[in-house]
Amino acid sequence: MQKEMIVIGAGGHAEVVIDSIDKTVYKIAGILDKDDTYIGQLVNHIPIIGSDADAEELYHKGITCAVIGIGHLGNYFLRNTIYNRLKHIGFEMVNVIHPTAIISPNVEFGEGNVILPRTVINSGAKLGNNNIINTGAIIEHDVILENNIHMATGSVICGMSHIGENTFAGAGSTIIQGIKIGANVIIGAGSTVVCNVDQDTVTYGTPAKVVKRR
Ligand code: JB2
């Protein structure tokens, strides 16, 4: 029997997440948006059924699985806040893995991770919770990703690097092997990171340089 699930967010990222959900395992009961404005509208044939305020009631009705479909590039902490709220209610935060993702059997996952089309995660990698591995991103061998990280489209982390929580690696960015990136870092799109990066910084360019503190 399929498990019932809600998707959080009704934007472009949610569309890709909905496409990636295994419908033989999960039945998507609906989408929760920021507010009730668009109730009844469809996103990839799935109706918006309410807002975050409805999550607890839905859980008690037996819809016990959830996935966050917000990429929300403007606020990196929002996904974490929502994740913690849903966990507190009791939701099972599902790992969504698109069928075209290539994942070594020797990868460890937490929960609530979203692994999108044509990604590669190689042997020995460890992922915490609530991470986005966006379309075409490559996570090389023995990389450690903490929690609430967003590896944007086509980004690459080479072997044995370590990424701190809440960090965002922009589209097409590359982190070479053995690098340590702190928490709450933003790496600009297309950057090449060749040195360790301190927490709470914004870093851009090739080679990437810290341009400001957050
Ligand atoms: O607190 C919230 C909340 N805040 C925004 N709770 C819930 N349940 N939903 C929230 N939202 C909703 O997230 C908005 O109402 C909207 O439906 C959605 C954000 O949509 P948007 O298209 O603006 O962004 P996105 O996060 O889906 O996609 C961004 O990030 C992706 C990674 C875009 O920049 C994409 O281009 C990018 N690929």
Coordinates of C-alpha atoms and ligand atoms in Angstrom, one line a residue:
M1 CA 0.0 0.0 0.0
Q2 CA 1.2 3.5 -0.9
K3 CA 2.1 5.9 2.0
E4 CA 0.4 9.2 1.9
M5 CA 2.6 12.3 1.6
I6 CA 2.5 16.1 1.5
V7 CA 4.8 18.3 -0.5
I8 CA 5.7 21.7 1.0
G9 CA 5.9 24.6 -1.5
A10 CA 4.3 25.1 -4.8
G11 CA 7.0 26.7 -7.0
G12 CA 9.5 25.6 -9.6
H13 CA 11.5 23.4 -7.2
A14 CA 8.3 21.6 -6.0
E15 CA 7.6 20.7 -9.7
V16 CA 10.9 18.9 -10.0
V17 CA 10.5 17.2 -6.6
I18 CA 7.0 16.0 -7.5
D19 CA 8.4 14.5 -10.7
S20 CA 11.1 12.7 -8.7
I21 CA 8.8 11.0 -6.2
D22 CA 8.3 7.3 -6.6
K23 CA 4.5 7.1 -7.1
T24 CA 4.5 3.4 -6.6
V25 CA 5.6 3.9 -3.0
Y26 CA 4.0 7.3 -2.2
K27 CA 0.6 8.8 -2.9
I28 CA 0.8 12.6 -2.9
A29 CA -2.2 13.8 -1.0
G30 CA -1.5 17.5 -1.8
I31 CA 0.7 20.5 -1.5
L32 CA 1.0 23.0 1.4
D33 CA 1.8 26.5 0.3
K34 CA 2.8 29.6 2.2
D35 CA -0.8 30.7 2.6
D36 CA -4.3 29.7 1.4
T37 CA -4.3 32.0 -1.7
Y38 CA -3.9 29.3 -4.3
I39 CA -5.9 26.5 -2.7
G40 CA -7.3 24.3 -5.5
Q41 CA -4.7 25.2 -8.1
L42 CA -2.7 22.3 -9.5
V43 CA 1.1 21.9 -9.7
N44 CA 2.0 19.0 -11.9
H45 CA -1.5 17.7 -11.4
I46 CA -1.2 17.8 -7.6
P47 CA -3.7 20.2 -5.8
I48 CA -2.6 22.8 -3.3
I49 CA -4.7 21.8 -0.3
G50 CA -3.7 24.3 2.4
S51 CA -0.8 26.0 4.2
D52 CA 1.7 25.0 6.9
A53 CA -1.0 25.6 9.5
D54 CA -2.8 22.5 8.2
A55 CA 0.1 20.1 8.6
E56 CA -0.7 18.8 12.0
E57 CA -4.3 18.1 11.2
L58 CA -3.3 16.2 8.0
Y59 CA -0.8 14.2 10.0
H60 CA -3.5 13.1 12.4
K61 CA -5.7 12.1 9.5
G62 CA -2.9 9.6 8.5
I63 CA -0.8 11.6 6.0
T64 CA 2.4 10.9 7.8
C65 CA 5.1 11.5 5.2
A66 CA 6.4 14.8 3.9
V67 CA 9.0 16.3 1.6
I68 CA 10.1 19.9 1.4
G69 CA 9.7 21.2 -2.2
I70 CA 11.1 24.7 -1.5
G71 CA 14.5 25.6 -2.9
H72 CA 14.0 29.2 -1.9
L73 CA 17.3 30.8 -2.8
G74 CA 16.5 33.9 -0.8
N75 CA 16.3 32.3 2.6
Y76 CA 18.5 29.4 3.4
F77 CA 17.1 28.9 6.9
L78 CA 13.5 28.6 5.9
R79 CA 13.8 24.9 4.8
N80 CA 15.5 24.1 8.1
T81 CA 12.7 25.8 10.1
I82 CA 10.0 24.0 8.2
Y83 CA 11.9 20.7 8.5
N84 CA 12.1 21.0 12.3
R85 CA 8.4 21.9 12.6
L86 CA 7.3 18.9 10.6
K87 CA 9.6 16.6 12.5
H88 CA 8.2 17.9 15.7
I89 CA 4.7 17.1 14.5
G90 CA 5.9 13.5 13.8
F91 CA 6.2 13.4 10.0
E92 CA 8.5 10.9 8.3
M93 CA 10.8 13.1 6.2
V94 CA 11.3 11.1 3.1
N95 CA 14.4 10.8 1.0
V96 CA 13.2 11.5 -2.6
I97 CA 15.5 10.0 -5.2
H98 CA 14.9 10.4 -8.9
P99 CA 15.2 7.1 -10.8
T100 CA 18.1 8.5 -13.0
A101 CA 20.3 9.3 -9.9
I102 CA 23.4 7.1 -9.8
I103 CA 24.1 6.4 -6.1
S104 CA 26.7 4.0 -4.8
P105 CA 25.4 1.3 -2.5
N106 CA 28.1 2.6 -0.1
V107 CA 26.5 5.9 0.6
E108 CA 24.9 6.8 4.0
F109 CA 21.8 9.0 4.1
G110 CA 19.9 10.7 6.9
E111 CA 16.4 11.7 6.0
G112 CA 14.5 14.4 4.0
N113 CA 17.1 14.5 1.3
V114 CA 16.0 15.4 -2.3
I115 CA 18.2 13.8 -5.0
L116 CA 17.2 15.1 -8.4
P117 CA 17.6 13.9 -12.0
R118 CA 21.0 12.7 -13.3
T119 CA 22.9 13.3 -10.1
V120 CA 25.9 11.1 -9.1
I121 CA 26.8 10.2 -5.5
N122 CA 29.9 8.1 -5.2
S123 CA 31.2 5.5 -2.7
G124 CA 31.8 6.5 0.9
A125 CA 29.8 9.8 0.7
K126 CA 27.7 10.6 3.8
L127 CA 24.7 12.9 3.7
G128 CA 22.9 14.3 6.8
N129 CA 19.3 15.5 6.6
N130 CA 17.3 17.9 4.4
N131 CA 19.9 18.4 1.7
I132 CA 19.1 19.2 -2.0
I133 CA 21.3 17.5 -4.6
N134 CA 20.0 19.4 -7.6
T135 CA 19.8 18.2 -11.2
G136 CA 23.2 17.0 -12.5
A137 CA 25.2 17.7 -9.3
I138 CA 28.1 15.3 -8.6
I139 CA 29.1 14.3 -5.0
E140 CA 32.4 12.4 -5.3
H141 CA 33.8 9.7 -3.1
D142 CA 34.0 10.1 0.7
V143 CA 32.5 13.6 0.7
I144 CA 30.6 14.6 3.9
L145 CA 27.6 16.8 3.6
E146 CA 26.1 17.9 6.9
N147 CA 22.5 19.1 7.0
N148 CA 20.3 21.6 5.1
I149 CA 22.8 22.0 2.2
H150 CA 21.9 22.9 -1.3
M151 CA 24.1 21.7 -4.1
A152 CA 22.7 23.6 -7.0
T153 CA 22.3 22.4 -10.6
G154 CA 25.5 21.0 -12.1
S155 CA 27.7 21.7 -9.1
V156 CA 30.6 19.3 -8.3
I157 CA 32.3 18.3 -5.0
C158 CA 35.4 16.4 -5.5
G159 CA 36.6 13.6 -3.2
M160 CA 36.9 13.8 0.6
S161 CA 35.6 17.4 0.9
H162 CA 33.4 18.3 3.8
I163 CA 30.5 20.8 3.6
G164 CA 29.1 22.5 6.7
E165 CA 25.4 22.9 7.4
N166 CA 23.2 25.5 5.6
T167 CA 25.8 26.0 2.9
F168 CA 24.7 26.7 -0.7
A169 CA 26.9 25.8 -3.7
G170 CA 25.7 27.7 -6.8
A171 CA 25.0 26.3 -10.2
G172 CA 28.0 24.9 -11.9
S173 CA 30.4 25.6 -9.0
T174 CA 33.3 23.2 -8.3
I175 CA 34.9 22.4 -5.0
I176 CA 38.2 20.5 -5.5
Q177 CA 39.2 17.5 -3.4
G178 CA 39.9 17.6 0.3
I179 CA 38.4 21.1 0.9
K180 CA 36.6 22.0 4.1
I181 CA 33.7 24.5 3.7
G182 CA 32.2 25.9 6.9
A183 CA 28.6 26.4 7.8
N184 CA 26.3 29.0 6.3
V185 CA 28.6 29.6 3.3
I186 CA 27.3 30.8 -0.1
I187 CA 29.5 29.8 -3.1
G188 CA 28.7 31.8 -6.2
A189 CA 27.5 30.1 -9.4
G190 CA 30.4 28.9 -11.5
S191 CA 33.0 29.4 -8.8
T192 CA 36.0 27.1 -8.3
V193 CA 36.9 26.6 -4.6
V194 CA 40.5 25.6 -4.1
C195 CA 41.0 26.5 -0.5
N196 CA 39.1 25.9 2.8
V197 CA 36.3 28.4 3.3
D198 CA 35.4 29.9 6.8
Q199 CA 31.8 29.7 8.0
D200 CA 29.4 32.6 7.5
T201 CA 31.0 33.9 4.3
V202 CA 30.1 34.5 0.7
T203 CA 32.8 33.4 -1.8
Y204 CA 32.9 33.9 -5.5
G205 CA 35.2 33.5 -8.5
T206 CA 37.9 31.2 -9.9
P207 CA 39.8 30.7 -7.8
A208 CA 37.1 31.6 -5.3
K209 CA 37.7 34.4 -2.8
V210 CA 35.7 35.5 0.2
V211 CA 33.9 38.7 -0.7
K212 CA 31.9 39.3 2.5
R213 CA 30.9 37.9 5.9
R214 CA 27.2 37.1 6.5
Ligands
JB2_1 O1 6.9 29.1 4.7 C1 6.5 28.6 3.6 C2 6.8 29.1 2.3 N1 7.5 30.2 1.9 C3 7.4 30.1 0.5 N2 5.7 27.5 3.7 C4 5.2 26.9 2.6 N3 4.5 25.8 2.7 N4 5.5 27.3 1.3 C5 6.3 28.4 1.2 N5 6.7 29.1 0.2 C6 6.3 28.7 -1.2 O2 7.4 28.2 -1.8 C7 5.9 29.9 -2.1 O3 4.5 30.3 -1.9 C8 6.0 29.2 -3.5 O4 5.0 28.4 -3.8 C9 7.3 28.3 -3.3 C10 8.6 29.0 -3.8 O5 8.5 29.0 -5.2 P1 9.6 29.7 -6.1 O6 9.3 29.3 -7.5 O7 9.7 31.1 -5.8 O8 11.0 29.1 -5.6 P2 11.4 27.6 -5.5 O9 11.9 27.5 -4.1 O10 10.4 26.7 -5.9 O11 12.6 27.5 -6.5 C11 13.7 28.2 -6.4 O12 14.8 27.4 -6.0 C12 15.1 26.4 -7.0 C13 16.2 25.6 -6.4 C14 14.0 28.9 -7.8 O13 15.0 29.8 -7.7 C15 14.3 27.8 -8.8 O14 14.6 28.4 -10.1 C16 15.4 26.9 -8.3 N6 15.7 25.9 -9.3

